[in-house]
Tab-separated table of C-alpha atoms in Angstrom:
chain	number	residue	atom	x	y	z
A	188	MET	CA	-31.987	-19.318	21.650
A	189	LEU	CA	-30.720	-17.680	18.447
A	190	THR	CA	-33.633	-15.258	18.592
A	191	ILE	CA	-32.741	-14.107	22.103
A	192	LEU	CA	-29.020	-13.864	21.356
A	193	GLY	CA	-29.750	-11.884	18.196
A	194	PHE	CA	-31.738	-9.263	20.058
A	195	VAL	CA	-29.181	-9.188	22.888
A	196	MET	CA	-26.326	-8.713	20.390
A	197	ILE	CA	-28.067	-5.776	18.720
A	198	ALA	CA	-28.998	-4.217	22.071
A	199	THR	CA	-25.441	-4.623	23.364
A	200	PHE	CA	-24.042	-2.944	20.276
A	201	LEU	CA	-26.427	0.034	20.492
A	202	VAL	CA	-25.952	0.527	24.230
A	203	LEU	CA	-22.162	0.478	24.003
A	204	ILE	CA	-21.924	2.970	21.158
A	205	MET	CA	-24.554	5.324	22.606
A	206	MET	CA	-22.794	5.261	25.972
A	207	LYS	CA	-19.509	5.784	24.101
A	208	LYS	CA	-17.915	2.767	25.739
A	209	MET	CA	-16.685	1.519	22.366
A	210	SER	CA	-16.114	3.077	18.961
A	211	PRO	CA	-18.594	1.986	16.272
A	212	MET	CA	-15.850	0.247	14.288
A	213	ALA	CA	-14.642	-1.775	17.259
A	214	ALA	CA	-18.198	-2.606	18.338
A	215	LEU	CA	-19.175	-3.741	14.841
A	216	VAL	CA	-16.289	-6.220	14.860
A	217	LEU	CA	-15.850	-7.442	18.430
A	218	ILE	CA	-19.467	-7.818	19.574
A	219	PRO	CA	-20.613	-10.088	16.706
A	220	ALA	CA	-17.383	-12.079	16.970
A	221	LEU	CA	-18.104	-12.697	20.664
A	222	PHE	CA	-21.716	-13.698	20.023
A	223	CYS	CA	-20.677	-15.969	17.175
A	224	ILE	CA	-18.556	-17.865	19.677
A	225	LEU	CA	-21.383	-17.862	22.239
A	226	VAL	CA	-23.777	-19.562	19.808
A	227	GLY	CA	-21.175	-22.267	19.215
A	228	GLN	CA	-20.287	-21.262	15.667
A	229	GLY	CA	-16.909	-19.692	16.288
A	230	ALA	CA	-15.280	-22.102	13.836
A	231	HIS	CA	-17.335	-20.545	11.045
A	232	LEU	CA	-16.595	-16.928	11.977
A	233	GLY	CA	-14.111	-16.527	9.130
A	234	ASP	CA	-16.598	-17.790	6.557
A	235	TYR	CA	-19.336	-15.475	7.834
A	236	VAL	CA	-17.028	-12.459	7.775
A	237	LEU	CA	-15.755	-13.174	4.277
A	238	LYS	CA	-19.307	-13.628	3.051
A	239	GLY	CA	-20.276	-10.292	4.620
A	240	ILE	CA	-17.251	-8.566	3.111
A	241	GLY	CA	-18.074	-10.028	-0.288
A	242	ASP	CA	-21.608	-8.681	-0.061
A	243	LEU	CA	-20.500	-5.185	0.989
A	244	ALA	CA	-17.355	-4.838	-1.134
A	245	PRO	CA	-19.221	-3.142	-4.025
A	246	THR	CA	-20.673	-0.648	-1.533
A	247	ALA	CA	-17.219	0.082	-0.133
A	248	ALA	CA	-15.862	0.619	-3.647
A	249	MET	CA	-18.757	2.907	-4.506
A	250	LEU	CA	-18.234	5.026	-1.393
A	251	MET	CA	-14.481	5.167	-1.941
A	252	PHE	CA	-14.701	6.596	-5.451
A	253	ALA	CA	-17.805	8.677	-4.693
A	254	ILE	CA	-15.894	10.450	-1.919
A	255	ILE	CA	-12.981	11.108	-4.267
A	256	TYR	CA	-15.266	12.291	-7.073
A	257	PHE	CA	-17.374	14.676	-5.027
A	258	GLY	CA	-14.343	15.740	-3.025
A	259	VAL	CA	-12.685	16.818	-6.276
A	260	MET	CA	-15.878	18.568	-7.408
A	261	ILE	CA	-15.914	20.496	-4.131
A	262	ASP	CA	-12.229	21.342	-4.504
A	263	VAL	CA	-12.698	22.721	-8.028
A	264	GLY	CA	-15.674	24.855	-6.972
A	265	LEU	CA	-18.605	23.091	-8.645
A	266	PHE	CA	-20.882	23.568	-5.640
A	267	ASP	CA	-19.761	27.059	-4.627
A	268	PRO	CA	-22.726	28.796	-6.376
A	269	ILE	CA	-25.162	26.423	-4.679
A	270	VAL	CA	-23.615	27.146	-1.320
A	271	ARG	CA	-23.782	30.886	-1.888
A	272	GLY	CA	-27.469	30.554	-2.767
A	273	ILE	CA	-28.181	28.521	0.361
A	274	LEU	CA	-26.291	30.948	2.574
A	275	LYS	CA	-28.191	33.845	1.022
A	276	PHE	CA	-31.466	32.082	1.833
A	277	CYS	CA	-30.429	31.175	5.377
A	278	LYS	CA	-29.351	34.708	6.400
A	279	ALA	CA	-27.909	33.413	9.686
A	280	ASP	CA	-31.397	32.502	10.903
A	281	PRO	CA	-31.337	29.077	12.625
A	282	VAL	CA	-34.855	28.316	11.368
A	283	ARG	CA	-33.826	28.966	7.767
A	284	VAL	CA	-30.597	27.057	8.234
A	285	VAL	CA	-32.331	23.897	9.462
A	286	VAL	CA	-35.115	24.117	6.868
A	287	GLY	CA	-32.421	24.725	4.242
A	288	THR	CA	-30.715	21.554	5.432
A	289	ALA	CA	-33.884	19.543	4.824
A	290	LEU	CA	-34.415	21.199	1.442
A	291	LEU	CA	-30.872	20.621	0.215
A	292	ALA	CA	-30.836	17.012	1.422
A	293	ALA	CA	-34.187	16.311	-0.251
A	294	ILE	CA	-33.109	17.832	-3.576
A	295	VAL	CA	-29.765	16.067	-3.734
A	296	SER	CA	-31.447	12.799	-2.703
A	297	LEU	CA	-33.074	12.706	-6.136
A	298	ASP	CA	-29.954	10.923	-7.345
A	299	GLY	CA	-30.872	7.967	-5.133
A	300	ASP	CA	-27.490	7.771	-3.384
A	301	GLY	CA	-27.272	8.580	0.324
A	302	SER	CA	-23.523	9.103	0.447
A	303	THR	CA	-23.702	11.723	-2.324
A	304	THR	CA	-26.486	13.521	-0.491
A	305	PHE	CA	-24.592	13.641	2.780
A	306	MET	CA	-21.305	14.752	1.231
A	307	ILE	CA	-22.899	17.693	-0.544
A	308	THR	CA	-25.193	18.678	2.331
A	309	VAL	CA	-22.510	18.608	5.007
A	310	SER	CA	-19.952	20.297	2.756
A	311	ALA	CA	-22.349	23.155	2.154
A	312	LEU	CA	-23.721	23.663	5.651
A	313	TYR	CA	-21.102	22.486	8.142
A	314	PRO	CA	-19.289	25.862	8.209
A	315	LEU	CA	-22.556	27.710	8.796
A	316	TYR	CA	-23.561	25.462	11.693
A	317	LYS	CA	-20.104	25.932	13.232
A	318	ARG	CA	-20.135	29.682	12.666
A	319	LEU	CA	-23.518	30.068	14.346
A	320	LYS	CA	-22.665	27.481	17.028
A	321	MET	CA	-25.720	25.444	16.107
A	322	SER	CA	-26.100	21.812	17.110
A	323	LEU	CA	-24.466	19.558	14.532
A	324	VAL	CA	-26.714	16.619	15.442
A	325	VAL	CA	-29.641	18.728	14.239
A	326	MET	CA	-27.949	18.885	10.846
A	327	THR	CA	-27.200	15.159	10.686
A	328	GLY	CA	-30.622	14.186	12.014
A	329	VAL	CA	-32.587	16.334	9.569
A	330	ALA	CA	-30.399	15.368	6.608
A	331	ALA	CA	-30.659	11.645	7.358
A	332	THR	CA	-34.439	11.753	7.839
A	333	ALA	CA	-35.018	13.747	4.647
A	334	ASN	CA	-32.820	11.367	2.702
A	335	GLY	CA	-34.649	8.399	4.212
A	336	VAL	CA	-38.003	9.602	2.886
A	337	MET	CA	-36.516	10.295	-0.553
A	338	ASN	CA	-34.709	6.944	-0.540
A	339	THR	CA	-38.007	5.340	-1.555
A	340	LEU	CA	-37.557	6.554	-5.150
A	341	PRO	CA	-37.644	3.590	-7.568
A	342	TRP	CA	-33.927	3.972	-8.292
A	343	GLY	CA	-33.054	4.447	-4.615
A	344	GLY	CA	-33.116	0.740	-3.746
A	345	PRO	CA	-35.991	-0.242	-1.399
A	346	THR	CA	-38.740	0.012	-4.014
A	347	ALA	CA	-36.735	-2.014	-6.522
A	348	ARG	CA	-36.019	-4.652	-3.878
A	349	ALA	CA	-39.695	-4.902	-2.894
A	350	ALA	CA	-40.686	-5.212	-6.559
A	351	THR	CA	-38.110	-7.920	-7.170
A	352	ALA	CA	-38.938	-9.890	-4.037
A	353	LEU	CA	-42.689	-9.948	-4.745
A	354	LYS	CA	-42.431	-9.968	-8.566
A	355	LEU	CA	-44.265	-6.666	-8.943
A	356	ASP	CA	-43.731	-3.553	-11.029
A	357	ALA	CA	-41.764	-0.837	-9.208
A	358	GLY	CA	-43.995	1.865	-10.677
A	359	ASP	CA	-47.119	0.173	-9.326
A	360	ILE	CA	-45.558	0.237	-5.873
A	361	PHE	CA	-44.114	3.736	-5.873
A	362	VAL	CA	-46.553	5.951	-7.798
A	363	PRO	CA	-49.585	5.367	-5.512
A	364	MET	CA	-47.315	5.979	-2.497
A	365	ILE	CA	-46.359	9.483	-3.678
A	366	PRO	CA	-49.077	11.302	-1.640
A	367	ALA	CA	-48.066	9.498	1.575
A	368	LEU	CA	-44.366	10.102	0.931
A	369	ALA	CA	-45.118	13.764	0.175
A	370	VAL	CA	-46.788	14.038	3.571
A	371	GLY	CA	-43.699	12.427	5.081
A	372	LEU	CA	-41.500	15.035	3.403
A	373	VAL	CA	-43.759	17.801	4.719
A	374	ALA	CA	-43.323	16.252	8.171
A	375	VAL	CA	-39.542	16.501	7.727
A	376	PHE	CA	-39.830	20.198	6.894
A	377	ALA	CA	-42.142	20.702	9.873
A	378	LEU	CA	-39.582	18.937	12.062
A	379	ALA	CA	-36.835	21.136	10.635
A	380	TYR	CA	-38.914	24.240	11.400
A	381	VAL	CA	-39.538	23.141	14.996
A	382	LEU	CA	-35.885	22.268	15.592
A	383	GLY	CA	-34.875	25.555	13.979
A	384	ARG	CA	-37.184	27.481	16.297
A	385	ARG	CA	-35.652	25.739	19.287
A	386	GLU	CA	-32.171	26.564	18.055
A	387	ARG	CA	-33.198	30.181	17.524
A	388	LYS	CA	-34.592	30.332	21.061
A	389	ARG	CA	-31.413	28.808	22.456
A	390	LEU	CA	-28.996	31.017	20.532
A	391	GLY	CA	-30.905	34.256	20.147
A	392	VAL	CA	-30.726	36.641	17.169
A	393	LEU	CA	-27.718	35.869	15.011
A	394	THR	CA	-25.841	37.633	12.266
A	395	LEU	CA	-22.983	37.007	9.901
A	396	GLY	CA	-20.513	39.340	8.303
A	397	ASP	CA	-19.095	42.432	9.928
A	398	THR	CA	-22.103	43.249	12.114
A	399	ARG	CA	-21.342	42.874	15.794
A	400	VAL	CA	-23.690	40.895	18.019
A	401	VAL	CA	-24.478	41.431	21.694
A	402	THR	CA	-22.922	38.224	22.976
A	403	GLU	CA	-20.066	37.067	25.075
A	404	ALA	CA	-18.499	35.710	21.905
A	405	ALA	CA	-18.864	38.966	19.998
A	406	ASP	CA	-15.213	39.795	20.319
A	407	GLU	CA	-14.037	36.506	18.928
A	408	GLN	CA	-12.523	36.618	15.496
A	409	GLU	CA	-14.211	34.109	13.190
A	410	THR	CA	-12.843	32.884	9.901
A	411	GLU	CA	-14.610	33.914	6.733
A	412	LEU	CA	-17.233	31.399	5.669
A	413	VAL	CA	-17.199	29.821	2.222
A	414	LEU	CA	-17.292	26.044	2.003
A	415	VAL	CA	-15.921	23.008	3.756
A	416	GLY	CA	-14.674	20.136	1.644
A	417	ALA	CA	-15.114	16.423	1.992
A	418	GLY	CA	-11.475	16.200	2.890
A	419	ALA	CA	-9.338	19.143	1.991
A	420	GLY	CA	-5.612	18.782	2.093
A	421	GLY	CA	-3.399	20.362	4.636
A	422	LYS	CA	-3.616	20.574	8.363
A	423	GLY	CA	-7.084	20.537	9.821
A	424	GLY	CA	-8.613	19.952	6.420
A	425	VAL	CA	-7.572	23.344	5.030
A	426	PRO	CA	-5.695	22.971	1.763
A	427	ALA	CA	-2.472	24.615	0.940
A	428	GLY	CA	-3.122	28.094	-0.275
A	429	THR	CA	-6.146	28.654	1.922
A	430	GLN	CA	-6.270	32.203	3.196
A	431	ARG	CA	-7.899	32.714	6.544
A	432	GLY	CA	-9.638	36.062	6.618
A	433	THR	CA	-11.360	37.478	9.645
A	434	ALA	CA	-14.831	38.773	10.164
A	435	THR	CA	-16.595	39.667	13.324
A	436	GLY	CA	-19.521	37.444	14.145
A	437	GLY	CA	-21.026	35.633	17.042
A	438	ALA	CA	-23.153	32.885	18.287
A	439	GLY	CA	-26.117	34.703	19.752
A	440	THR	CA	-27.553	36.203	22.843
A	441	GLY	CA	-29.017	33.086	24.359
A	442	SER	CA	-27.423	30.621	26.678
A	443	ASP	CA	-25.804	27.574	25.172
A	444	LYS	CA	-27.833	25.392	27.487
A	445	GLY	CA	-31.381	25.315	28.644
A	446	PRO	CA	-34.540	23.252	28.681
A	447	ASP	CA	-35.577	24.532	25.281
A	448	ALA	CA	-32.254	23.964	23.612
A	449	ALA	CA	-32.371	21.998	20.424
A	450	THR	CA	-29.856	19.658	21.923
A	451	ASP	CA	-32.685	18.496	24.187
A	452	SER	CA	-30.187	16.843	26.550
A	453	ASP	CA	-29.819	13.857	24.226
A	454	ALA	CA	-28.220	16.109	21.663
A	455	ALA	CA	-26.331	18.242	24.110
A	456	ALA	CA	-23.158	16.781	22.752
A	457	ASP	CA	-23.483	18.493	19.397
A	458	SER	CA	-19.993	17.399	18.549
A	459	GLY	CA	-18.777	20.933	18.550
A	460	ASP	CA	-16.040	20.187	21.067
A	461	HIS	CA	-13.264	19.160	18.730
A	462	ALA	CA	-9.664	20.068	18.442
A	463	ASP	CA	-10.438	21.721	15.120
A	464	ASP	CA	-13.170	23.872	16.586
A	465	GLY	CA	-11.908	26.715	14.457
A	466	LEU	CA	-14.007	26.919	11.331
A	467	GLN	CA	-12.590	24.954	8.423
A	468	THR	CA	-13.019	26.721	5.142
A	469	LEU	CA	-11.979	26.665	1.532
A	470	ASP	CA	-10.773	29.967	0.191
A	471	PRO	CA	-12.795	31.401	-2.734
A	472	GLN	CA	-9.387	32.027	-4.297
A	473	ARG	CA	-8.006	28.555	-3.523
A	474	ALA	CA	-5.516	27.054	-5.948
A	475	THR	CA	-7.706	24.033	-6.673
A	476	LEU	CA	-10.494	26.090	-8.296
A	477	ARG	CA	-11.081	25.394	-11.985
A	478	PRO	CA	-13.501	28.128	-13.189
A	479	LYS	CA	-12.732	27.461	-16.858
A	480	LEU	CA	-13.801	23.849	-16.402
A	481	TYR	CA	-16.965	24.649	-14.468
A	482	TRP	CA	-19.382	23.625	-17.215
A	483	PHE	CA	-17.404	20.504	-18.004
A	484	ASN	CA	-17.587	19.454	-14.372
A	485	ALA	CA	-21.292	20.300	-14.209
A	486	ALA	CA	-21.976	18.262	-17.356
A	487	LEU	CA	-19.873	15.369	-16.079
A	488	THR	CA	-21.748	15.339	-12.756
A	489	LEU	CA	-25.140	15.581	-14.468
A	490	ALA	CA	-24.209	12.739	-16.832
A	491	LEU	CA	-22.965	10.643	-13.924
A	492	LEU	CA	-26.167	11.129	-11.934
A	493	THR	CA	-28.294	10.418	-15.016
A	494	LEU	CA	-26.466	7.160	-15.701
A	495	LEU	CA	-26.764	6.301	-12.015
A	496	ILE	CA	-30.540	6.804	-12.066
A	497	LEU	CA	-30.908	4.846	-15.311
A	498	GLN	CA	-28.706	2.091	-13.855
A	499	VAL	CA	-26.765	1.786	-17.109
A	500	MET	CA	-23.823	0.302	-15.222
A	501	PRO	CA	-23.176	-0.738	-11.613
A	502	ILE	CA	-22.834	2.317	-9.366
A	503	PRO	CA	-19.258	1.496	-8.222
A	504	VAL	CA	-18.136	1.358	-11.867
A	505	LEU	CA	-19.784	4.695	-12.643
A	506	PHE	CA	-18.083	6.445	-9.740
A	507	LEU	CA	-14.754	4.791	-10.511
A	508	ILE	CA	-14.843	6.079	-14.104
A	509	GLY	CA	-16.164	9.462	-12.974
A	510	ALA	CA	-13.408	9.904	-10.385
A	511	ALA	CA	-10.737	8.983	-12.917
A	512	LEU	CA	-12.103	11.479	-15.472
A	513	ALA	CA	-12.491	14.243	-12.881
A	514	LEU	CA	-8.919	13.845	-11.667
A	515	THR	CA	-7.409	13.569	-15.139
A	516	VAL	CA	-9.183	16.594	-16.652
A	517	ASN	CA	-9.011	18.939	-13.661
A	518	PHE	CA	-5.519	17.987	-12.518
A	519	PRO	CA	-3.444	16.814	-15.509
A	520	GLN	CA	-0.215	16.759	-13.505
A	521	MET	CA	0.502	13.516	-11.677
A	522	LYS	CA	1.624	15.294	-8.500
A	523	ASP	CA	-1.644	17.257	-8.361
A	524	GLN	CA	-3.694	14.088	-8.776
A	525	LYS	CA	-1.789	12.429	-5.947
A	526	ALA	CA	-2.335	15.491	-3.781
A	527	ARG	CA	-6.112	15.402	-4.354
A	528	VAL	CA	-6.343	11.693	-3.597
A	529	ALA	CA	-4.238	12.179	-0.467
A	530	ALA	CA	-6.446	15.106	0.579
A	531	HIS	CA	-9.496	12.830	0.708
A	532	ALA	CA	-7.724	9.701	1.893
A	533	GLU	CA	-8.786	10.118	5.532
A	534	ASN	CA	-12.474	10.116	4.659
A	535	VAL	CA	-12.023	7.204	2.274
A	536	LEU	CA	-10.226	5.150	4.920
A	537	ASN	CA	-12.715	5.946	7.681
A	538	VAL	CA	-15.798	5.141	5.616
A	539	SER	CA	-14.361	2.060	3.927
A	540	GLY	CA	-13.193	0.771	7.295
A	541	MET	CA	-16.677	1.194	8.736
A	542	VAL	CA	-18.210	-0.654	5.782
A	543	PHE	CA	-15.953	-3.647	6.236
A	544	ALA	CA	-16.503	-3.580	9.995
A	545	ALA	CA	-20.254	-3.614	9.335
A	546	ALA	CA	-19.634	-6.652	7.131
A	547	VAL	CA	-18.599	-8.561	10.245
A	548	PHE	CA	-21.842	-7.605	11.991
A	549	THR	CA	-24.098	-8.461	9.060
A	550	GLY	CA	-22.122	-11.581	8.200
A	551	VAL	CA	-22.515	-13.023	11.701
A	552	LEU	CA	-26.132	-11.901	12.039
A	553	THR	CA	-27.028	-13.629	8.781
A	554	GLY	CA	-24.634	-16.576	8.825
A	555	THR	CA	-25.593	-17.809	12.286
A	556	GLY	CA	-29.279	-17.637	11.386
A	557	MET	CA	-30.055	-14.989	13.994
A	558	VAL	CA	-31.824	-12.736	11.473
A	559	GLU	CA	-34.041	-15.534	10.197
A	560	HIS	CA	-34.990	-16.680	13.693
A	561	MET	CA	-35.703	-13.121	14.844
A	562	ALA	CA	-37.865	-12.428	11.809
A	563	ARG	CA	-39.863	-15.631	12.061
A	564	TRP	CA	-40.384	-15.052	15.783
A	565	LEU	CA	-41.794	-11.607	15.086
A	566	VAL	CA	-44.053	-12.838	12.281
A	567	SER	CA	-45.265	-15.832	14.287
A	568	GLY	CA	-46.204	-13.480	17.110
A	569	ILE	CA	-48.747	-11.647	14.956
A	570	PRO	CA	-52.261	-12.586	16.175
A	571	ASP	CA	-54.620	-14.122	13.605
A	572	ALA	CA	-57.033	-11.277	14.252
A	573	LEU	CA	-54.518	-8.907	12.643
A	574	GLY	CA	-54.321	-11.011	9.485
A	575	PRO	CA	-56.694	-8.781	7.469
A	576	HIS	CA	-54.590	-5.795	8.553
A	577	MET	CA	-51.221	-7.139	7.409
A	578	GLY	CA	-50.569	-3.911	5.518
A	579	ILE	CA	-50.572	-1.968	8.783
A	580	VAL	CA	-48.574	-4.703	10.504
A	581	THR	CA	-45.969	-4.613	7.719
A	582	GLY	CA	-45.712	-0.838	7.955
A	583	VAL	CA	-45.205	-0.936	11.721
A	584	LEU	CA	-42.672	-3.790	11.536
A	585	SER	CA	-40.720	-2.080	8.768
A	586	VAL	CA	-39.680	0.682	11.176
A	587	PRO	CA	-37.613	-1.454	13.600
A	588	LEU	CA	-36.719	-4.217	11.140
A	589	THR	CA	-35.178	-1.957	8.511
A	590	TYR	CA	-33.160	-0.326	11.299
A	591	PHE	CA	-31.766	-3.579	12.653
A	592	MET	CA	-31.423	-5.301	9.286
A	593	SER	CA	-30.042	-4.499	5.865
A	594	ASN	CA	-32.531	-3.691	3.138
A	595	ASP	CA	-31.585	-6.907	1.363
A	596	GLY	CA	-32.306	-8.962	4.458
A	597	PHE	CA	-35.640	-7.256	5.042
A	598	TYR	CA	-36.991	-7.181	1.511
A	599	PHE	CA	-35.768	-10.587	0.383
A	600	GLY	CA	-36.112	-12.389	3.710
A	601	ILE	CA	-39.002	-10.838	5.620
A	602	VAL	CA	-41.323	-9.148	3.118
A	603	PRO	CA	-42.113	-12.391	1.225
A	604	ILE	CA	-43.122	-14.023	4.540
A	605	LEU	CA	-45.357	-11.064	5.388
A	606	ALA	CA	-46.851	-11.122	1.892
A	607	GLU	CA	-47.603	-14.819	2.224
A	608	ALA	CA	-49.289	-14.269	5.582
A	609	GLY	CA	-51.273	-11.358	4.146
A	610	ALA	CA	-52.383	-13.345	1.086
A	611	ALA	CA	-53.958	-15.951	3.395
A	612	HIS	CA	-56.242	-13.167	4.670
A	613	GLY	CA	-56.953	-11.540	1.322
A	614	VAL	CA	-54.331	-8.765	1.532
A	615	ALA	CA	-52.776	-8.112	-1.896
A	616	PRO	CA	-48.963	-8.325	-2.181
A	617	ILE	CA	-48.912	-4.806	-3.634
A	618	GLU	CA	-50.211	-3.428	-0.308
A	619	ILE	CA	-47.489	-5.277	1.586
A	620	ALA	CA	-44.878	-3.885	-0.815
A	621	ARG	CA	-46.084	-0.310	-0.329
A	622	ALA	CA	-46.266	-0.668	3.435
A	623	SER	CA	-42.710	-2.039	3.509
A	624	LEU	CA	-41.402	1.371	2.383
A	625	VAL	CA	-42.639	3.107	5.534
A	626	GLY	CA	-39.551	2.495	7.662
A	627	GLN	CA	-36.989	4.054	5.308
A	628	ALA	CA	-36.895	7.370	7.177
A	629	LEU	CA	-35.340	5.530	10.124
A	630	HIS	CA	-33.370	3.053	8.042
A	631	MET	CA	-30.944	5.729	6.818
A	632	SER	CA	-29.648	6.161	10.381
A	633	SER	CA	-29.111	2.440	10.890
A	634	PRO	CA	-25.600	1.373	11.925
A	635	LEU	CA	-25.761	-1.081	9.008
A	636	VAL	CA	-26.068	1.709	6.410
A	637	PRO	CA	-22.573	2.721	5.207
A	638	ALA	CA	-23.694	6.182	4.066
A	639	VAL	CA	-24.523	7.241	7.624
A	640	TYR	CA	-20.826	7.019	8.479
A	641	VAL	CA	-20.111	9.482	5.686
A	642	LEU	CA	-22.643	11.812	7.317
A	643	VAL	CA	-21.402	11.632	10.897
A	644	GLY	CA	-17.757	11.492	9.836
A	645	MET	CA	-17.854	14.656	7.768
A	646	ALA	CA	-20.015	16.434	10.348
A	647	LYS	CA	-17.661	15.331	13.137
A	648	VAL	CA	-20.578	13.966	15.159
A	649	GLU	CA	-20.318	10.867	17.324
A	650	PHE	CA	-22.493	8.096	15.916
A	651	GLY	CA	-23.977	7.508	19.365
A	652	ASP	CA	-25.035	11.161	19.635
A	653	HIS	CA	-26.585	11.023	16.190
A	654	THR	CA	-28.473	7.856	17.090
A	655	LYS	CA	-29.855	9.195	20.369
A	656	PHE	CA	-31.056	12.373	18.718
A	657	THR	CA	-32.351	11.055	15.402
A	658	VAL	CA	-34.103	7.761	16.139
A	659	LYS	CA	-37.197	9.268	17.743
A	660	TRP	CA	-37.707	11.880	15.032
A	661	ALA	CA	-37.097	9.458	12.171
A	662	ALA	CA	-39.427	6.852	13.702
A	663	LEU	CA	-42.102	9.533	14.102
A	664	THR	CA	-41.683	10.514	10.446
A	665	SER	CA	-42.106	6.876	9.412
A	666	LEU	CA	-45.330	6.646	11.389
A	667	VAL	CA	-46.573	9.845	9.717
A	668	VAL	CA	-46.003	8.193	6.322
A	669	LEU	CA	-47.893	5.108	7.522
A	670	CYS	CA	-50.830	7.166	8.788
A	671	ALA	CA	-50.944	9.145	5.548
A	672	GLY	CA	-50.969	5.895	3.587
A	673	LEU	CA	-53.911	4.668	5.624
A	674	LEU	CA	-55.733	7.983	5.315
A	675	PHE	CA	-55.364	8.024	1.527
A	676	GLY	CA	-56.346	4.366	1.259
A	677	ILE	CA	-52.963	3.414	-0.211
A	678	ILE	CA	-52.158	0.805	2.443
């Protein structure tokens, strides 16, 4: 009974948010609460929720101070040179823009933190996507999938969890998987190229700057493109002091709709229809810039990421200290510090709220025993004939299970069971551990991953639209990694 209700609860949640019948926050709270009552454990709902909140509180704290830290770094201009380099590479070509999205997301993902990756990637590329009228779900989908592949780094989480759960060395798990993961990353770039070609076909030949384009939008006055912040102060996200220049530019010669559009019908809602459809920018002469402190901020960020990778202290503590230092050094005046915190408060509130709402979902799913029953049902359904192929089975199961479950639940609850079943047929635990990493490309778009709400929130994309567009591509990428692992004899 719990198995059926667990699957029904998850399906109900996904259907409602993809059909936009409920907001993700409301669905994450109300649906599990209802199902908790249906299974006859309503009296324990409070305990389950508090347990879930306790488990996710460090994540919420990390995201809160990470948003403030990187928001301040964006405000002071730390990433402006990177953005200029990316824009120079992209040259208003949709193919280059999408491939650049994958490249930037993959590089920044080296720090092992998804929220950091998404904040920097969206901050750099959101204005360009808006300026060229490209589909924003293409940006979120490519960024999430690239980050998912890179999330398998030993300091990213999944590999460490697999090593801990099976008492193995993280290096022994990760290093042999590098060829398969490299193929997965190549698949992400290939996906980005294909989606970029489809966007180019949909939009036509584009240009930026003062060159006029043959398009119905050619006469529109567009704001000058520089950088969008994680949460700039002022109305519409534009801080006080932002100067809005004008430059002639357009969207392209193609139709906004068509069978070959990158929106592909499931991404037709590219979340471009917002009240703030005018491009949000940060002025290159904005008052928050701190050019004299550029190298201090660069050194502080590098030190923070190094300590994060080395796991010297818990990540929330590192970001808390980093945010305090960044605010104090860059904005010595109390009123300026308050202004910067207030400028990013909306993002902090939205993301933190989603994390605690997700705590209700995970708390009920775990507390009622639904997760355990679902997992054991799936494992018990594996035919004995597949026993010698438990590596493949684990890789296939990791795709849906890491989407519907937290990494902790999967690696500490399911992987040991799969390893035990594999051992009975002569499959080494190390193969099970490697295969368990396959599903991470899809995992990063799971509604149970807090970082994904940073991504869709900053990109102003509905979570349901992101899900409909991304799931198929991310699942395909995961299967590419699995096939590469089999081809190289790793799994």
